CSV table of C-alpha atoms and ligand atoms in Angstrom, one decimal:
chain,number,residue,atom,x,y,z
A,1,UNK,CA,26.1,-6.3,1.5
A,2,UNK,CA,22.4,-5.7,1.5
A,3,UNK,CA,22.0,-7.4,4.8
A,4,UNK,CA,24.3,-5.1,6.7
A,5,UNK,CA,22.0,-2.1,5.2
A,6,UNK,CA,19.1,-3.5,7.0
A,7,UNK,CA,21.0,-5.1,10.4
A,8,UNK,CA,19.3,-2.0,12.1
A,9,UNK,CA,15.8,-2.8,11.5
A,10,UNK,CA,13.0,-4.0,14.1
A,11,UNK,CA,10.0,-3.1,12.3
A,12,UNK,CA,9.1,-4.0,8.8
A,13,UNK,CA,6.4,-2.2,6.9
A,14,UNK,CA,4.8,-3.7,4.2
A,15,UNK,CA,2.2,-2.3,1.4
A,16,UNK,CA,-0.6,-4.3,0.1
A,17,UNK,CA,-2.0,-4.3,-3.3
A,18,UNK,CA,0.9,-5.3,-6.0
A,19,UNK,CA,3.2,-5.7,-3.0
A,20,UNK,CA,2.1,-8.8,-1.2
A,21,UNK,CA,1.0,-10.1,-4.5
A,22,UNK,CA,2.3,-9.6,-8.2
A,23,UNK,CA,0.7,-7.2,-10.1
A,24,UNK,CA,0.3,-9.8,-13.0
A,25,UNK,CA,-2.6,-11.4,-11.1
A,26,UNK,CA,-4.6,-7.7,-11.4
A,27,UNK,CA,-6.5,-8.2,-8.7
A,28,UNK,CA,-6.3,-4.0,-8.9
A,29,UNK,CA,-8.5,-4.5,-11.9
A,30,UNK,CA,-11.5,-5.1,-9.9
A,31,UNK,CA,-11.2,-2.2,-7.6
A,32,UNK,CA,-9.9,0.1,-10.2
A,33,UNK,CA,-13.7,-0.8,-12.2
A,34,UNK,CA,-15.3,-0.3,-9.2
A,35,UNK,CA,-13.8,3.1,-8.4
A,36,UNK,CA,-14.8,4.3,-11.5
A,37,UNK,CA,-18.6,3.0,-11.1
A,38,UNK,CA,-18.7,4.6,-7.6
A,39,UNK,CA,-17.3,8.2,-9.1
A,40,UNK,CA,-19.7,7.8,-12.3
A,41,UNK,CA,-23.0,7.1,-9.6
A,42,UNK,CA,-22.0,9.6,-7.1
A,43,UNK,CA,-21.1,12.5,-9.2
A,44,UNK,CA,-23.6,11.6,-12.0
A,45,UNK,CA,-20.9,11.3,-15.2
A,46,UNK,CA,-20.1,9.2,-17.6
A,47,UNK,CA,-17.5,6.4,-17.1
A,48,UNK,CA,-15.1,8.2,-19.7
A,49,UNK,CA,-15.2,11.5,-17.4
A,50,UNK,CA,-15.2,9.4,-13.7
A,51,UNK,CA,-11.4,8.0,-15.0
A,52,UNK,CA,-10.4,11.6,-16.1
A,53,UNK,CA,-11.3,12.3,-12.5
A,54,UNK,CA,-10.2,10.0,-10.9
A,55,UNK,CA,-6.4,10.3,-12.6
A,56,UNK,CA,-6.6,13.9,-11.9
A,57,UNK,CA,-7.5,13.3,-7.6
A,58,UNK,CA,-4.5,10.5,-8.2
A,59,UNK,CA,-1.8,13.0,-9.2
A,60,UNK,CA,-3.5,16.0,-7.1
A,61,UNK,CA,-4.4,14.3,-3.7
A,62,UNK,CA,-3.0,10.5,-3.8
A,63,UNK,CA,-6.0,8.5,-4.1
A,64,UNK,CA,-9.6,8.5,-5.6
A,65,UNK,CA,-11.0,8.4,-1.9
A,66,UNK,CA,-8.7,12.0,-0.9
A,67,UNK,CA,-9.7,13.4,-4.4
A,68,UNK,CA,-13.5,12.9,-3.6
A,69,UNK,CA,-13.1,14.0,-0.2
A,70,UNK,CA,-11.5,16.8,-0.5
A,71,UNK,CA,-13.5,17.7,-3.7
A,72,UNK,CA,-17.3,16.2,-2.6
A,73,UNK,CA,-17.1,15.9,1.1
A,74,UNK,CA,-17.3,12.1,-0.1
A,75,UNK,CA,-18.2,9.3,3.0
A,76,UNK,CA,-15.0,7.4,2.8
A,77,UNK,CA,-16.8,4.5,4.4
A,78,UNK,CA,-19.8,3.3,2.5
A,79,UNK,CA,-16.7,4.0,-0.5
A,80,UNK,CA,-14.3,1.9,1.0
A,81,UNK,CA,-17.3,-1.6,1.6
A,82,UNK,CA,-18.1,-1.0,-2.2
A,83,UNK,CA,-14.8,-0.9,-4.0
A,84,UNK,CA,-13.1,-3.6,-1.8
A,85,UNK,CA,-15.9,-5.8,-2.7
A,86,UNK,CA,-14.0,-8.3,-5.0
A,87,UNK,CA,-13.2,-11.9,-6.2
A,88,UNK,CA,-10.2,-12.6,-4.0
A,89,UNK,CA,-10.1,-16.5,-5.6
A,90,UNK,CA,-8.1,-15.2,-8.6
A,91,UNK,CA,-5.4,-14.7,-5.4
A,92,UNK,CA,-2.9,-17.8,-4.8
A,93,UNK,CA,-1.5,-18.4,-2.1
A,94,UNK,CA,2.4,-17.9,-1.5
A,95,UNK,CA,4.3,-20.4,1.0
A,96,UNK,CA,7.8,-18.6,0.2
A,97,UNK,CA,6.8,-15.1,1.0
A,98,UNK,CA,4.9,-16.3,4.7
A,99,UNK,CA,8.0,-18.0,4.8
A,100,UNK,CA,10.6,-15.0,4.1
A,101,UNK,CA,8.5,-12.9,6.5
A,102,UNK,CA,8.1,-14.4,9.3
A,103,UNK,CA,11.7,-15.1,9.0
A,104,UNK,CA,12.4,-11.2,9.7
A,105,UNK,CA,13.0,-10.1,13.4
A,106,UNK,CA,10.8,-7.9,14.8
A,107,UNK,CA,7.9,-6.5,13.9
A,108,UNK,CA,6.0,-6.9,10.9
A,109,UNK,CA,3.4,-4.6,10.0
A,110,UNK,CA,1.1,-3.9,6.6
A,111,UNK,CA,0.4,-0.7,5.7
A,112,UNK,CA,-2.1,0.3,2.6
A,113,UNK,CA,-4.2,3.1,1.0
A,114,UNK,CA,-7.0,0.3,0.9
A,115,UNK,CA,-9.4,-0.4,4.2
A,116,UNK,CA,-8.0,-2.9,6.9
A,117,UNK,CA,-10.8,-5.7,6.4
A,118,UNK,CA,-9.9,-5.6,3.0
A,119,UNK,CA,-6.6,-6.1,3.9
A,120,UNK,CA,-7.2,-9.1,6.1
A,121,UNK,CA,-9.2,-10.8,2.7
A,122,UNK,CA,-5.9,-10.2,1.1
A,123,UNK,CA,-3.4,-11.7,3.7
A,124,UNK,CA,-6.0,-14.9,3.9
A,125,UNK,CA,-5.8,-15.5,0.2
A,126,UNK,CA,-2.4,-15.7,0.1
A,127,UNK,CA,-1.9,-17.8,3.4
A,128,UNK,CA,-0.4,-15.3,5.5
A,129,UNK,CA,-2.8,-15.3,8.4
A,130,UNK,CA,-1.1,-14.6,11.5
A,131,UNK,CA,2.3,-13.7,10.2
A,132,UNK,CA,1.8,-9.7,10.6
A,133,UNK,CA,1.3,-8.5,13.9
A,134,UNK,CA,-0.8,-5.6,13.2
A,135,UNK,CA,-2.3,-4.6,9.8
A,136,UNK,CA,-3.6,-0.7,9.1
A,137,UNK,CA,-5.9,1.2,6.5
A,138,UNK,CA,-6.4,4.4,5.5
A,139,UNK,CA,-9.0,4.7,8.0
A,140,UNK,CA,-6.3,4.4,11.1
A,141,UNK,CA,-4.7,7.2,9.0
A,142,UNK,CA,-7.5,9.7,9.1
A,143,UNK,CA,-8.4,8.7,5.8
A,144,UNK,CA,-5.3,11.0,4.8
A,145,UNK,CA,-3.2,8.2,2.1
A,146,UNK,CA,0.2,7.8,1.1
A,147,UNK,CA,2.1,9.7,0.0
A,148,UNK,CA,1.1,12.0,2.5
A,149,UNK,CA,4.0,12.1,5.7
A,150,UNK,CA,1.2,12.9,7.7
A,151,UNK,CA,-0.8,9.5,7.5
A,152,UNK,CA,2.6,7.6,7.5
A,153,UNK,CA,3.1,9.6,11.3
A,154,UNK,CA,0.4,8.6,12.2
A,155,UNK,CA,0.0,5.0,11.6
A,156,UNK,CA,3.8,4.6,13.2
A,157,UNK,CA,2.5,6.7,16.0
A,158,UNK,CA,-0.2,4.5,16.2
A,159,UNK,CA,2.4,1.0,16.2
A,160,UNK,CA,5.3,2.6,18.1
A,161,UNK,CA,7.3,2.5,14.9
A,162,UNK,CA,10.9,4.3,15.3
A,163,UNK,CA,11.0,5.2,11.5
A,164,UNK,CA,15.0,5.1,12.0
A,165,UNK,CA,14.4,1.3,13.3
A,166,UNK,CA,12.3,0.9,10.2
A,167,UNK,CA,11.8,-0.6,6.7
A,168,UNK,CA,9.1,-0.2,3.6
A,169,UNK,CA,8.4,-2.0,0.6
A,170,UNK,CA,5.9,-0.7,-1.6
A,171,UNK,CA,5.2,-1.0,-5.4
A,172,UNK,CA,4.5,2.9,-5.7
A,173,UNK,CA,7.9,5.3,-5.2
A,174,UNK,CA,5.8,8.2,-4.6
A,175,UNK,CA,4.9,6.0,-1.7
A,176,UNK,CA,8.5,5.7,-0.2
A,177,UNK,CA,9.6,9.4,-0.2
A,178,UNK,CA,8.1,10.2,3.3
A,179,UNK,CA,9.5,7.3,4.4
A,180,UNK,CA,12.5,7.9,3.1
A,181,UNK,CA,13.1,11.8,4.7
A,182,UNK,CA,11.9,9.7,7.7
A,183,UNK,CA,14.9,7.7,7.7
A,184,UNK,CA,13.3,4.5,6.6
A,185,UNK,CA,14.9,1.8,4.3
A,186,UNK,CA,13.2,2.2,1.2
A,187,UNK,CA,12.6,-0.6,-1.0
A,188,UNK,CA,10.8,-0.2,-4.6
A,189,UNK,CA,9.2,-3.6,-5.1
A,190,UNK,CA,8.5,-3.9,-9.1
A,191,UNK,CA,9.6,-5.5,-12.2
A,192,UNK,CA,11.6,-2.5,-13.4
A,193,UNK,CA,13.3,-0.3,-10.8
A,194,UNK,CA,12.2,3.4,-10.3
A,195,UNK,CA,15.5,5.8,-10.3
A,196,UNK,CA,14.6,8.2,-7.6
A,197,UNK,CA,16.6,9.5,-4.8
A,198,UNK,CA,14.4,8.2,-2.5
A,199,UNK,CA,14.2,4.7,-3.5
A,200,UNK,CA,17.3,2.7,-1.4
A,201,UNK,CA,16.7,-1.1,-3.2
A,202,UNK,CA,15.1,-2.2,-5.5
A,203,UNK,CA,12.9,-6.1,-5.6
A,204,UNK,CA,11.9,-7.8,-8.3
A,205,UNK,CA,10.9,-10.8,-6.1
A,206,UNK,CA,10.0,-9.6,-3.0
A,207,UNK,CA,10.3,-13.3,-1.7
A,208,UNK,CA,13.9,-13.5,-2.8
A,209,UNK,CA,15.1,-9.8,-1.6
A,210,UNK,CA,13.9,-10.7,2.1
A,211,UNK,CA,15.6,-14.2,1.7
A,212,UNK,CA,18.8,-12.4,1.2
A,213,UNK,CA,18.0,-10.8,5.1
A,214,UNK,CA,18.3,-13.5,7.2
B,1,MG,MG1,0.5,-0.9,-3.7
Protein backbone atom coordinates (compact mmCIF):
# COMPACT_ATOMS: atom_id res chain seq x y z
CA UNK A 1 0.00 0.00 0.00
CA UNK A 2 1.16 3.46 -0.55
CA UNK A 3 0.61 4.33 3.03
CA UNK A 4 2.99 1.73 4.47
CA UNK A 5 5.69 3.41 1.86
CA UNK A 6 5.38 6.56 3.71
CA UNK A 7 4.66 5.16 7.57
CA UNK A 8 8.33 6.30 8.21
CA UNK A 9 7.97 9.90 7.47
CA UNK A 10 8.03 12.95 10.07
CA UNK A 11 8.83 15.71 7.86
CA UNK A 12 7.07 16.62 4.66
CA UNK A 13 8.62 18.87 2.07
CA UNK A 14 6.64 20.51 -0.25
CA UNK A 15 7.51 22.74 -3.54
CA UNK A 16 5.68 25.84 -4.45
CA UNK A 17 4.83 27.05 -7.77
CA UNK A 18 2.68 24.28 -9.80
CA UNK A 19 2.78 22.19 -6.62
CA UNK A 20 0.64 23.88 -4.16
CA UNK A 21 -1.45 25.05 -7.01
CA UNK A 22 -2.35 23.51 -10.50
CA UNK A 23 -0.35 24.58 -13.21
CA UNK A 24 -3.59 25.33 -15.18
CA UNK A 25 -4.07 28.58 -13.19
CA UNK A 26 -0.40 29.88 -14.74
CA UNK A 27 0.23 31.91 -12.26
CA UNK A 28 4.10 30.96 -13.60
CA UNK A 29 3.07 33.13 -16.55
CA UNK A 30 3.54 36.29 -14.75
CA UNK A 31 6.95 35.48 -13.36
CA UNK A 32 8.16 33.75 -16.38
CA UNK A 33 7.25 37.55 -18.39
CA UNK A 34 8.94 39.13 -15.86
CA UNK A 35 12.07 37.07 -15.97
CA UNK A 36 12.45 37.77 -19.32
CA UNK A 37 11.89 41.70 -18.93
CA UNK A 38 14.52 41.65 -16.08
CA UNK A 39 17.22 39.64 -18.45
CA UNK A 40 16.25 41.87 -21.60
CA UNK A 41 16.90 45.38 -19.13
CA UNK A 42 19.86 44.11 -17.35
CA UNK A 43 21.79 42.62 -20.16
CA UNK A 44 20.49 45.03 -22.73
CA UNK A 45 18.85 42.32 -25.44
CA UNK A 46 16.02 41.77 -27.13
CA UNK A 47 13.07 39.76 -25.53
CA UNK A 48 13.69 36.98 -28.30
CA UNK A 49 17.43 36.64 -27.07
CA UNK A 50 16.65 37.12 -22.96
CA UNK A 51 14.26 33.56 -23.45
CA UNK A 52 17.16 31.94 -25.42
CA UNK A 53 19.12 32.81 -22.34
CA UNK A 54 17.22 32.21 -19.97
CA UNK A 55 16.44 28.34 -21.32
CA UNK A 56 20.05 27.97 -21.76
CA UNK A 57 20.95 29.12 -17.61
CA UNK A 58 17.60 26.68 -17.05
CA UNK A 59 19.25 23.51 -18.47
CA UNK A 60 22.96 24.76 -17.53
CA UNK A 61 22.51 26.07 -13.90
CA UNK A 62 18.80 25.39 -12.73
CA UNK A 63 17.22 28.61 -12.70
CA UNK A 64 17.41 32.13 -14.48
CA UNK A 65 18.60 33.68 -11.10
CA UNK A 66 21.89 30.80 -10.93
CA UNK A 67 22.33 31.44 -14.78
CA UNK A 68 22.75 35.28 -14.27
CA UNK A 69 24.76 34.78 -11.28
CA UNK A 70 27.01 32.70 -12.18
CA UNK A 71 27.20 34.38 -15.68
CA UNK A 72 26.76 38.41 -14.58
CA UNK A 73 27.58 38.43 -10.96
CA UNK A 74 23.69 39.31 -11.00
CA UNK A 75 22.06 40.82 -7.36
CA UNK A 76 19.72 37.99 -6.65
CA UNK A 77 17.84 40.32 -4.43
CA UNK A 78 16.52 43.37 -6.23
CA UNK A 79 15.85 40.12 -8.96
CA UNK A 80 13.93 38.20 -6.73
CA UNK A 81 11.33 41.77 -5.38
CA UNK A 82 10.78 42.33 -9.28
CA UNK A 83 9.87 38.97 -10.65
CA UNK A 84 7.71 37.91 -7.62
CA UNK A 85 5.78 41.00 -8.12
CA UNK A 86 2.52 39.51 -9.36
CA UNK A 87 -1.40 39.29 -9.39
CA UNK A 88 -1.90 36.51 -6.85
CA UNK A 89 -6.03 37.12 -7.18
CA UNK A 90 -6.06 34.75 -10.22
CA UNK A 91 -4.99 32.10 -7.07
CA UNK A 92 -8.19 30.25 -5.36
CA UNK A 93 -8.12 29.13 -2.47
CA UNK A 94 -8.09 25.19 -1.70
CA UNK A 95 -9.92 23.94 1.56
CA UNK A 96 -9.09 20.12 0.68
CA UNK A 97 -5.41 20.48 0.27
CA UNK A 98 -5.06 22.77 3.97
CA UNK A 99 -7.10 19.99 4.83
CA UNK A 100 -4.97 16.88 3.54
CA UNK A 101 -1.88 18.64 5.03
CA UNK A 102 -2.43 19.41 8.11
CA UNK A 103 -3.67 16.04 8.36
CA UNK A 104 0.04 14.70 7.98
CA UNK A 105 2.15 14.06 11.23
CA UNK A 106 5.00 15.83 11.67
CA UNK A 107 6.48 18.42 10.17
CA UNK A 108 5.52 20.25 7.24
CA UNK A 109 7.75 22.34 5.43
CA UNK A 110 7.79 24.29 1.79
CA UNK A 111 10.56 24.46 -0.11
CA UNK A 112 10.94 26.57 -3.56
CA UNK A 113 13.44 28.06 -6.11
CA UNK A 114 11.27 31.32 -5.66
CA UNK A 115 11.99 33.90 -2.55
CA UNK A 116 10.23 33.15 0.93
CA UNK A 117 7.86 36.36 1.05
CA UNK A 118 6.80 35.31 -2.20
CA UNK A 119 6.06 32.24 -0.84
CA UNK A 120 4.00 33.46 2.04
CA UNK A 121 1.66 35.50 -0.87
CA UNK A 122 1.28 32.15 -2.26
CA UNK A 123 0.22 30.08 0.86
CA UNK A 124 -2.31 33.17 1.83
CA UNK A 125 -4.00 32.94 -1.57
CA UNK A 126 -4.81 29.57 -1.25
CA UNK A 127 -5.81 29.64 2.59
CA UNK A 128 -3.00 27.83 3.94
CA UNK A 129 -1.83 30.31 6.44
CA UNK A 130 -0.47 28.58 9.37
CA UNK A 131 -0.58 25.05 8.18
CA UNK A 132 3.43 24.85 7.33
CA UNK A 133 5.59 25.24 10.10
CA UNK A 134 8.50 26.75 8.42
CA UNK A 135 8.63 27.91 4.73
CA UNK A 136 12.28 28.50 2.79
CA UNK A 137 13.60 30.29 -0.45
CA UNK A 138 16.39 30.14 -2.42
CA UNK A 139 17.88 32.81 -0.41
CA UNK A 140 18.12 30.27 2.93
CA UNK A 141 19.85 28.12 0.24
CA UNK A 142 22.64 30.49 -0.60
CA UNK A 143 20.83 31.37 -3.53
CA UNK A 144 22.21 27.87 -4.86
CA UNK A 145 18.41 26.23 -6.48
CA UNK A 146 17.18 22.85 -6.99
CA UNK A 147 18.34 20.65 -8.41
CA UNK A 148 21.46 21.31 -6.83
CA UNK A 149 22.06 18.59 -3.51
CA UNK A 150 23.84 21.25 -2.08
CA UNK A 151 20.92 23.80 -1.47
CA UNK A 152 18.58 20.87 -0.59
CA UNK A 153 21.50 20.12 2.45
CA UNK A 154 21.29 23.07 3.36
CA UNK A 155 17.80 24.02 3.84
CA UNK A 156 17.30 20.42 5.87
CA UNK A 157 20.33 21.46 7.80
CA UNK A 158 18.75 24.55 8.36
CA UNK A 159 15.13 22.61 9.57
CA UNK A 160 16.70 19.56 11.19
CA UNK A 161 15.34 17.40 8.41
CA UNK A 162 16.60 13.57 8.57
CA UNK A 163 16.24 13.21 4.68
CA UNK A 164 15.66 9.30 5.54
CA UNK A 165 12.55 10.58 7.89
CA UNK A 166 11.65 12.62 4.88
CA UNK A 167 9.20 13.23 1.87
CA UNK A 168 9.06 15.69 -1.37
CA UNK A 169 6.56 16.58 -3.77
CA UNK A 170 7.47 18.73 -6.46
CA UNK A 171 6.14 19.29 -10.05
CA UNK A 172 9.82 19.31 -11.62
CA UNK A 173 11.74 15.51 -11.55
CA UNK A 174 14.95 17.10 -11.97
CA UNK A 175 13.92 18.51 -8.66
CA UNK A 176 13.57 15.08 -6.81
CA UNK A 177 16.80 13.33 -7.81
CA UNK A 178 18.92 14.82 -4.82
CA UNK A 179 16.30 13.97 -2.78
CA UNK A 180 16.00 10.84 -3.90
CA UNK A 181 20.03 9.66 -3.51
CA UNK A 182 19.15 11.32 -0.18
CA UNK A 183 16.88 8.78 0.75
CA UNK A 184 13.72 10.81 0.43
CA UNK A 185 10.20 9.63 -0.73
CA UNK A 186 9.92 11.17 -4.01
CA UNK A 187 6.71 12.14 -5.37
CA UNK A 188 6.25 13.67 -9.03
CA UNK A 189 3.16 15.87 -8.64
CA UNK A 190 1.81 16.44 -12.50
CA UNK A 191 -0.86 15.46 -14.77
CA UNK A 192 1.28 12.90 -16.65
CA UNK A 193 3.87 10.99 -14.64
CA UNK A 194 7.73 11.36 -15.43
CA UNK A 195 9.43 7.72 -15.79
CA UNK A 196 12.65 8.35 -14.02
CA UNK A 197 14.43 6.21 -11.54
CA UNK A 198 14.27 8.68 -9.14
CA UNK A 199 10.68 9.50 -9.14
CA UNK A 200 8.98 6.85 -6.25
CA UNK A 201 4.94 8.07 -6.87
CA UNK A 202 3.47 9.76 -8.89
CA UNK A 203 0.12 12.59 -8.04
CA UNK A 204 -2.22 13.78 -10.25
CA UNK A 205 -4.18 15.38 -7.36
CA UNK A 206 -1.96 16.16 -4.87
CA UNK A 207 -5.04 16.63 -2.45
CA UNK A 208 -6.19 13.04 -3.17
CA UNK A 209 -2.45 11.26 -2.95
CA UNK A 210 -2.03 12.82 0.68
CA UNK A 211 -5.70 11.67 1.54
CA UNK A 212 -4.65 8.26 0.77
CA UNK A 213 -1.84 8.90 3.97
CA UNK A 214 -3.78 9.22 6.81
MG1 LIG B 1 7.54 23.94 -9.00
Amino acid sequence: MVKDAFSHVRAWVFDLDNTLYPPEIRLFDQIERLMTAYVSETLGVSHAEADHLRGHYWKTYGTTLAGLMAEHDLDPDPYLVAVHDIDMTVLPPDPALAAAISALGGRKIVYTNGSAPYAERVIAARGLSGVFDAVYGVEHAGYRPKPEEDAFQRVFATDGINPREGAMFEDDPRNLAAPHAMGMRTVHVASARAEEPHVEFHAGDLSAFLSQLG
